[in-house]
Short mmCIF file of C-alpha atoms in Angstrom, two decimals:
data_model
loop_
_atom_site.label_atom_id
_atom_site.label_comp_id
_atom_site.label_asym_id
_atom_site.label_seq_id
_atom_site.Cartn_x
_atom_site.Cartn_y
_atom_site.Cartn_z
CA MET A 2 72.82 11.34 130.57
CA GLU A 3 72.01 11.93 134.22
CA GLY A 4 74.80 13.70 136.11
CA LEU A 5 76.67 14.75 132.98
CA GLU A 6 76.01 18.42 133.69
CA THR A 7 78.06 18.15 136.90
CA PHE A 8 80.86 15.98 135.47
CA VAL A 9 84.34 17.45 135.91
CA PRO A 10 87.13 15.66 133.99
CA LEU A 11 90.24 14.71 135.94
CA MET A 12 93.12 16.80 134.60
CA LYS A 13 96.79 16.43 135.38
CA LYS A 14 98.28 19.64 136.74
CA SER A 15 101.37 20.47 134.74
CA LYS A 16 104.47 21.58 136.58
CA GLY A 17 105.99 24.57 134.82
CA PHE A 18 108.60 26.96 136.21
CA ALA A 19 107.20 27.01 139.76
CA GLU A 20 107.85 23.29 140.08
CA LEU A 21 111.22 23.61 138.36
CA LYS A 22 112.17 26.17 140.99
CA LYS A 23 110.95 23.91 143.78
CA ASP A 24 112.46 20.65 142.45
CA VAL A 25 115.73 21.94 140.99
CA ILE A 26 116.67 25.55 141.77
CA ASP A 27 115.68 25.57 145.45
CA GLN A 28 117.18 22.08 145.83
CA ASP A 29 120.69 23.27 144.84
CA LEU A 30 120.54 21.15 141.67
CA CYS A 31 120.63 23.99 139.11
CA SER A 32 123.91 24.14 137.18
CA VAL A 33 122.93 27.41 135.46
CA CYS A 34 123.05 25.69 132.06
CA GLY A 35 120.40 28.04 130.66
CA THR A 36 118.16 25.43 129.03
CA CYS A 37 115.02 26.62 130.82
CA ALA A 38 115.43 30.17 129.52
CA ALA A 39 116.35 29.27 125.95
CA PHE A 40 112.84 29.19 124.49
CA CYS A 41 110.52 30.72 127.09
CA GLU A 42 109.97 34.48 127.22
CA ARG A 43 108.56 34.08 130.74
CA VAL A 44 111.88 32.82 132.12
CA GLU A 45 114.47 35.58 132.37
CA TRP A 46 118.19 35.34 133.01
CA LYS A 47 119.01 37.52 136.03
CA ASN A 48 121.98 37.50 138.39
CA ASN A 49 123.46 34.56 136.50
CA GLY A 50 120.41 32.37 136.97
CA PRO A 51 116.80 31.79 135.84
CA GLU A 52 113.92 33.75 137.32
CA ALA A 53 110.24 34.03 136.39
CA SER A 54 109.58 37.23 134.45
CA GLY A 55 105.82 36.78 134.14
CA ASP A 56 102.98 34.37 134.78
CA CYS A 57 103.81 30.86 133.58
CA ASN A 58 101.58 29.54 130.79
CA MET A 59 100.96 26.46 132.90
CA ASP A 60 99.36 28.62 135.60
CA LEU A 61 97.32 30.70 133.15
CA GLY A 62 95.45 27.74 131.69
CA ALA A 63 96.80 28.60 128.26
CA ILE A 64 97.87 26.09 125.65
CA GLN A 65 100.55 23.96 127.20
CA CYS A 66 104.02 24.65 125.85
CA SER A 67 105.01 21.05 126.62
CA ILE A 68 103.97 18.17 128.88
CA ASP A 69 105.23 19.85 132.04
CA GLY A 70 106.54 22.99 130.41
CA ILE A 71 109.52 23.52 128.11
CA CYS A 72 111.59 24.57 131.11
CA TYR A 73 110.77 21.50 133.23
CA ASP A 74 110.78 18.83 130.53
CA ASN A 75 114.16 19.84 129.12
CA CYS A 76 116.06 20.57 132.32
CA PRO A 77 119.02 18.17 132.58
CA HIS A 78 118.62 17.89 136.36
CA VAL A 79 115.07 16.60 136.74
CA SER A 80 114.75 12.81 136.83
CA TYR A 81 115.02 11.13 133.40
CA SER A 82 116.57 7.97 131.95
CA ILE A 83 120.08 8.43 130.56
CA PRO A 84 119.98 5.06 128.70
CA GLU A 85 116.62 5.89 127.11
CA LEU A 86 117.79 9.31 125.89
CA GLU A 87 121.01 7.75 124.63
CA LYS A 88 119.03 5.19 122.66
CA GLU A 89 116.81 7.91 121.19
CA VAL A 90 119.78 10.05 120.20
CA PHE A 91 122.26 7.40 119.00
CA GLY A 92 120.02 4.40 118.33
CA SER A 93 121.99 2.34 120.82
CA GLU A 94 122.89 2.25 124.50
CA ARG A 95 126.34 2.56 126.02
CA GLU A 96 128.61 -0.39 126.59
CA ASP A 97 130.83 1.61 128.95
CA VAL A 98 128.90 3.52 131.61
CA SER A 99 131.85 5.73 132.51
CA VAL A 100 132.46 7.01 128.97
CA GLY A 101 129.03 6.83 127.36
CA TYR A 102 128.11 5.58 123.90
CA TYR A 103 130.86 6.15 121.32
CA THR A 104 132.09 4.84 117.97
CA LYS A 105 135.65 6.18 117.80
CA LEU A 106 138.35 7.37 120.23
CA VAL A 107 141.45 9.33 119.17
CA ALA A 108 143.80 12.07 120.34
CA GLY A 109 143.72 15.24 118.26
CA ARG A 110 145.62 18.47 117.78
CA SER A 111 145.00 21.55 115.66
CA LYS A 112 147.37 22.16 112.76
CA ASP A 113 146.79 25.91 112.90
CA LYS A 114 149.49 27.92 114.69
CA ASP A 115 147.18 30.81 115.62
CA ILE A 116 144.65 28.44 117.17
CA LEU A 117 147.32 26.52 119.12
CA GLU A 118 148.67 29.75 120.57
CA ASN A 119 145.27 30.84 121.85
CA ALA A 120 143.35 27.64 122.54
CA GLN A 121 143.39 25.14 125.40
CA ASP A 122 145.44 21.95 125.03
CA GLY A 123 145.22 20.78 121.41
CA GLY A 124 142.85 23.47 120.11
CA VAL A 125 140.63 20.73 118.66
CA VAL A 126 137.25 22.32 119.44
CA THR A 127 138.17 25.59 117.70
CA SER A 128 139.50 23.77 114.63
CA LEU A 129 136.49 21.45 114.46
CA LEU A 130 134.17 24.45 114.51
CA GLN A 131 136.21 26.23 111.85
CA CYS A 132 136.00 23.13 109.67
CA ALA A 133 132.24 22.78 110.26
CA ILE A 134 131.62 26.41 109.25
CA GLU A 135 133.91 26.40 106.22
CA THR A 136 132.50 23.10 104.90
CA GLY A 137 128.89 24.20 105.36
CA MET A 138 127.96 21.78 108.13
CA ILE A 139 126.92 24.78 110.25
CA GLU A 140 126.42 28.50 109.68
CA GLY A 141 127.74 29.56 113.07
CA ALA A 142 128.53 28.30 116.55
CA SER A 143 127.28 29.26 119.99
CA ILE A 144 130.43 29.60 122.09
CA ALA A 145 131.35 30.93 125.52
CA THR A 146 133.23 34.21 125.72
CA LYS A 147 134.86 36.15 128.54
CA GLY A 148 135.54 39.79 129.30
CA GLU A 149 138.73 41.29 130.71
CA ASP A 150 137.55 40.38 134.22
CA TRP A 151 136.66 36.82 133.11
CA GLN A 152 132.92 37.41 133.39
CA THR A 153 131.43 34.95 130.91
CA ASP A 154 128.85 35.39 128.19
CA SER A 155 128.03 33.69 124.92
CA THR A 156 127.99 34.71 121.29
CA ILE A 157 127.53 33.31 117.80
CA ALA A 158 130.87 32.93 116.04
CA LYS A 159 130.91 32.73 112.25
CA THR A 160 134.58 33.30 111.41
CA LYS A 161 137.92 31.85 112.46
CA GLU A 162 138.79 35.14 114.18
CA GLU A 163 135.61 35.03 116.26
CA LEU A 164 136.23 31.39 117.15
CA VAL A 165 139.81 32.10 118.26
CA ALA A 166 138.60 35.03 120.37
CA GLY A 167 136.40 32.63 122.35
CA ALA A 168 138.99 29.87 122.67
CA GLY A 169 140.23 28.57 126.01
CA THR A 170 138.63 27.10 129.12
CA LYS A 171 136.97 29.50 131.57
CA TYR A 172 136.24 27.17 134.51
CA THR A 173 133.25 29.28 135.43
CA ARG A 174 129.66 29.07 134.34
CA ALA A 175 128.90 30.36 130.85
CA PRO A 176 125.27 30.81 129.65
CA SER A 177 125.80 29.21 126.23
CA ILE A 178 122.33 27.64 126.08
CA VAL A 179 120.51 30.81 127.22
CA ASN A 180 120.97 32.44 123.81
CA PHE A 181 120.28 29.17 122.03
CA GLY A 182 116.68 30.05 121.11
CA LYS A 183 117.51 33.53 119.84
CA SER A 184 120.40 32.14 117.82
CA LEU A 185 118.18 29.71 115.89
CA ARG A 186 116.09 32.58 114.57
CA THR A 187 119.00 33.65 112.38
CA VAL A 188 121.29 30.59 112.31
CA ARG A 189 119.34 27.41 111.54
CA LYS A 190 122.41 25.18 111.20
CA LEU A 191 124.01 25.81 114.55
CA GLY A 192 127.02 24.44 116.36
CA VAL A 193 126.65 24.27 120.13
CA VAL A 194 129.60 23.94 122.51
CA GLY A 195 129.03 23.11 126.15
CA THR A 196 129.60 20.97 129.21
CA GLY A 197 127.72 17.76 129.97
CA CYS A 198 124.67 19.43 131.51
CA GLN A 199 124.45 21.93 128.65
CA MET A 200 124.71 19.17 126.05
CA THR A 201 121.97 17.23 127.83
CA GLY A 202 119.71 20.27 127.75
CA ALA A 203 120.48 20.92 124.08
CA ARG A 204 119.82 17.29 123.15
CA LYS A 205 116.57 17.20 125.11
CA LEU A 206 115.42 20.31 123.23
CA GLU A 207 116.53 18.76 119.93
CA THR A 208 114.49 15.59 120.52
CA THR A 209 111.35 17.42 121.69
CA LEU A 210 110.70 21.07 120.88
CA LEU A 211 112.99 21.26 117.84
CA LYS A 212 112.24 17.81 116.45
CA ASP A 213 109.80 18.93 113.78
CA LEU A 214 111.11 22.46 113.22
CA PRO A 215 112.03 22.78 109.52
CA GLY A 216 115.64 23.49 108.66
CA VAL A 217 117.06 23.24 112.17
CA GLU A 218 120.28 21.22 112.40
CA LEU A 219 122.48 21.10 115.48
CA LEU A 220 126.10 20.03 115.82
CA ASN A 221 126.78 19.36 119.50
CA ILE A 222 130.39 19.48 120.69
CA GLY A 223 130.74 18.56 124.35
CA LEU A 224 133.52 19.43 126.77
CA PHE A 225 134.92 17.19 129.49
CA CYS A 226 133.87 18.76 132.78
CA PHE A 227 134.75 17.64 136.30
CA GLU A 228 133.28 20.68 138.03
CA ASN A 229 132.63 24.36 137.47
CA PHE A 230 132.78 27.35 139.79
CA PRO A 231 130.44 30.34 140.18
CA TYR A 232 132.26 33.49 139.11
CA GLU A 233 132.33 35.15 142.54
CA GLY A 234 133.77 32.00 144.13
CA LEU A 235 136.44 31.74 141.43
CA LYS A 236 137.34 35.42 141.82
CA GLU A 237 137.46 35.23 145.62
CA THR A 238 139.67 32.14 145.70
CA ILE A 239 142.11 33.41 143.07
CA LYS A 240 142.48 36.64 145.04
CA ALA A 241 143.02 34.78 148.33
CA GLU A 242 145.25 31.96 147.06
CA PHE A 243 147.18 33.63 144.22
CA ASN A 244 146.96 37.28 145.34
CA THR A 245 145.91 38.02 141.77
CA LYS A 246 143.04 39.96 140.17
CA MET A 247 140.94 38.29 137.48
CA GLU A 248 141.77 41.01 134.96
CA ASP A 249 145.50 40.21 135.27
CA ILE A 250 145.00 36.58 134.13
CA ILE A 251 145.33 35.55 130.48
CA LYS A 252 144.90 31.79 130.87
CA THR A 253 143.68 29.19 133.37
CA ASP A 254 144.18 25.45 133.33
CA ILE A 255 143.55 22.42 135.53
CA THR A 256 145.92 19.49 135.16
CA ARG A 257 147.05 16.69 137.47
CA GLY A 258 145.10 18.12 140.38
CA LYS A 259 146.57 21.61 140.03
CA PHE A 260 144.78 24.87 139.15
CA ILE A 261 147.21 26.89 137.05
CA ILE A 262 147.01 30.56 136.14
CA THR A 263 149.13 32.51 133.66
CA THR A 264 149.23 36.27 134.14
CA LYS A 265 149.87 39.10 131.69
CA ASP A 266 153.50 39.36 132.81
CA GLY A 267 154.07 35.78 131.62
CA LYS A 268 154.33 34.26 135.10
CA THR A 269 152.69 30.93 135.91
CA SER A 270 151.44 29.90 139.37
CA SER A 271 149.62 26.82 140.63
CA LYS A 272 147.67 25.61 143.65
CA SER A 273 145.84 22.43 144.48
CA VAL A 274 142.43 22.53 142.80
CA LYS A 275 141.01 21.54 146.19
CA VAL A 276 141.29 25.17 147.34
CA PHE A 277 138.16 25.75 145.23
CA ASP A 278 136.17 22.96 146.93
CA PRO A 279 134.05 25.33 149.08
CA HIS A 280 132.67 26.86 145.89
CA VAL A 281 131.84 23.68 143.94
CA PRO A 282 128.06 23.72 143.29
CA GLU A 283 126.07 20.76 144.58
CA ALA A 284 124.80 20.27 141.02
CA CYS A 285 128.37 19.39 140.00
CA LEU A 286 128.71 17.00 142.94
CA MET A 287 125.55 15.18 141.79
CA CYS A 288 126.81 14.80 138.20
CA THR A 289 128.74 11.87 136.70
CA ASN A 290 128.59 13.16 133.12
CA PHE A 291 132.33 13.89 132.90
CA THR A 292 132.63 13.18 129.17
CA SER A 293 129.48 14.94 127.98
CA PHE A 294 127.51 11.83 127.01
CA PHE A 295 125.02 13.35 124.55
CA SER A 296 127.30 15.32 122.23
CA ASP A 297 128.17 14.38 118.65
CA ILE A 298 131.84 14.73 119.63
CA SER A 299 133.29 15.12 123.13
CA VAL A 300 136.67 16.79 123.69
CA GLY A 301 138.93 17.11 126.73
CA SER A 302 142.55 16.96 127.86
CA VAL A 303 142.33 13.92 130.14
CA GLY A 304 143.78 10.77 128.60
CA SER A 305 146.02 12.44 126.01
CA ASP A 306 149.60 13.72 125.89
CA ASP A 307 150.32 17.34 126.78
CA GLY A 308 149.32 19.60 123.90
CA TRP A 309 146.77 17.09 122.60
CA SER A 310 143.06 16.56 123.23
CA THR A 311 141.08 13.36 123.72
CA VAL A 312 138.32 13.15 121.10
CA ILE A 313 135.32 10.85 121.61
CA VAL A 314 133.14 10.46 118.52
CA ARG A 315 129.56 9.41 119.28
CA SER A 316 127.39 9.97 116.19
CA GLU A 317 127.44 9.79 112.39
CA LYS A 318 127.52 13.59 112.32
CA GLY A 319 130.53 13.49 114.62
CA GLU A 320 132.28 10.94 112.41
CA ASP A 321 131.61 13.09 109.34
CA LEU A 322 133.06 16.17 111.04
CA LEU A 323 136.19 14.38 112.23
CA LYS A 324 136.80 12.96 108.77
CA LYS A 325 136.40 16.37 107.13
CA ALA A 326 138.68 18.00 109.71
CA VAL A 327 141.46 15.45 109.20
CA GLU A 328 141.22 15.33 105.41
CA GLY A 329 140.98 19.12 105.22
CA GLY A 330 144.13 19.61 107.26
CA TYR A 331 142.41 21.29 110.18
CA ILE A 332 143.59 18.75 112.76
CA GLU A 333 145.88 15.75 113.08
CA VAL A 334 144.98 12.63 115.05
CA LYS A 335 146.66 9.62 116.63
CA ASP A 336 145.39 6.55 118.45
CA GLN A 337 147.29 7.00 121.73
CA VAL A 338 144.57 7.64 124.31
CA ASP A 339 144.68 6.43 127.90
CA LEU A 340 141.04 5.52 128.39
CA GLU A 341 141.70 4.42 131.98
CA GLN A 342 142.52 8.03 132.91
CA VAL A 343 139.16 9.12 131.52
CA LYS A 344 137.41 6.37 133.49
CA LYS A 345 139.32 7.36 136.63
CA ASN A 346 137.87 10.87 136.53
CA THR A 347 134.37 9.49 136.06
CA GLY A 348 135.03 7.19 139.00
CA LEU A 349 136.00 10.16 141.16
CA LYS A 350 132.79 11.92 140.19
CA GLN A 351 130.86 8.77 141.09
CA LYS A 352 132.38 8.84 144.57
CA LYS A 353 131.41 12.50 144.97
CA LEU A 354 127.88 11.60 143.85
CA GLU A 355 127.60 8.82 146.42
CA ALA A 356 128.84 11.05 149.26
CA THR A 357 126.59 13.93 148.24
CA THR A 358 123.58 11.65 147.82
CA LYS A 359 124.06 10.34 151.36
CA LYS A 360 124.29 13.91 152.67
CA ARG A 361 121.18 14.99 150.75
CA GLU A 362 119.22 12.00 152.04
CA GLU A 363 120.07 13.03 155.61
CA GLU A 364 118.92 16.58 154.80
CA GLY A 365 115.70 15.37 153.20
CA LYS A 366 116.54 16.83 149.79
CA ILE A 367 115.40 15.51 146.40
CA ILE A 368 117.61 12.82 144.82
CA PRO A 369 117.11 12.77 141.01
CA ASN A 370 116.94 9.39 139.27
CA TYR A 371 118.81 9.01 135.96
CA THR A 372 118.57 5.23 135.47
#
């Protein structure tokens, strides 16, 4: 056919890491969740953040690793539809926007003395993971850990002792999803613990890249998260406000607007959590996912009595785990949950989103769309 020899097909240029950097990282939207580095050897984790470690496949003209690249397609901060992903994951959309889709709501507490002494609030996450491992639901769990100076990392825990060692809230970024890909090479039935953005990344990966991978089963346990702090900001503020070094702290907590530290000498001190405001990442200010919408079970302290945890069950897998944990004596539950307190925190995040969106519009920055 005449002219065929000069025909050039129109091809869509895929985005890849360069566009992820431009649309998310350089736009102050990156929460350092680690999703982009979980399965790509060309994205390296350096200085507590993702960096290109080689030429992106999308730029080399090689076989595409995804529509716009594994890193771009699965990032929780690029525009995507929360209701659509919810429907794909749970088969139904939320009735309550502030809480997300759920099937059951209870307060829970571990029945294990060792876990209660080391864990945050009711120790539910640690006991749920112990139950999941000991009943064969998972082979291990990807959890956040901390060193003596509270620098965070992640590891695969397979025993109660390893789970207890990683118990407690860190309030600083932990790269739990970074080691996700490596973990699945040896642990195919994997528990994943993380904040809302990390659970979104894990669930996106589960419904795309991992969808047809034989033998892979994930159990996603989400954590309530209002905001997180970069390590250096946390360290700087604790030194300035508490006159305390990170290595002298054994526990941190946030409750009723107070940031509380417990030091090795047994002393407890508190300050308004607002002293950390200068260090809150803009990614946190643009997030309304307080209750970790896409997990199988979400857990947090808000809405429950002191020493208990609010437990939001969202999936059949989550229901199965809760039932096993109660019947097996790992945890106890009760129905007293103040859902309005949970909604209040989501409402506060919504206000922060609206104020930050207005500021970003004035600065000409990208505003992601999650509707």
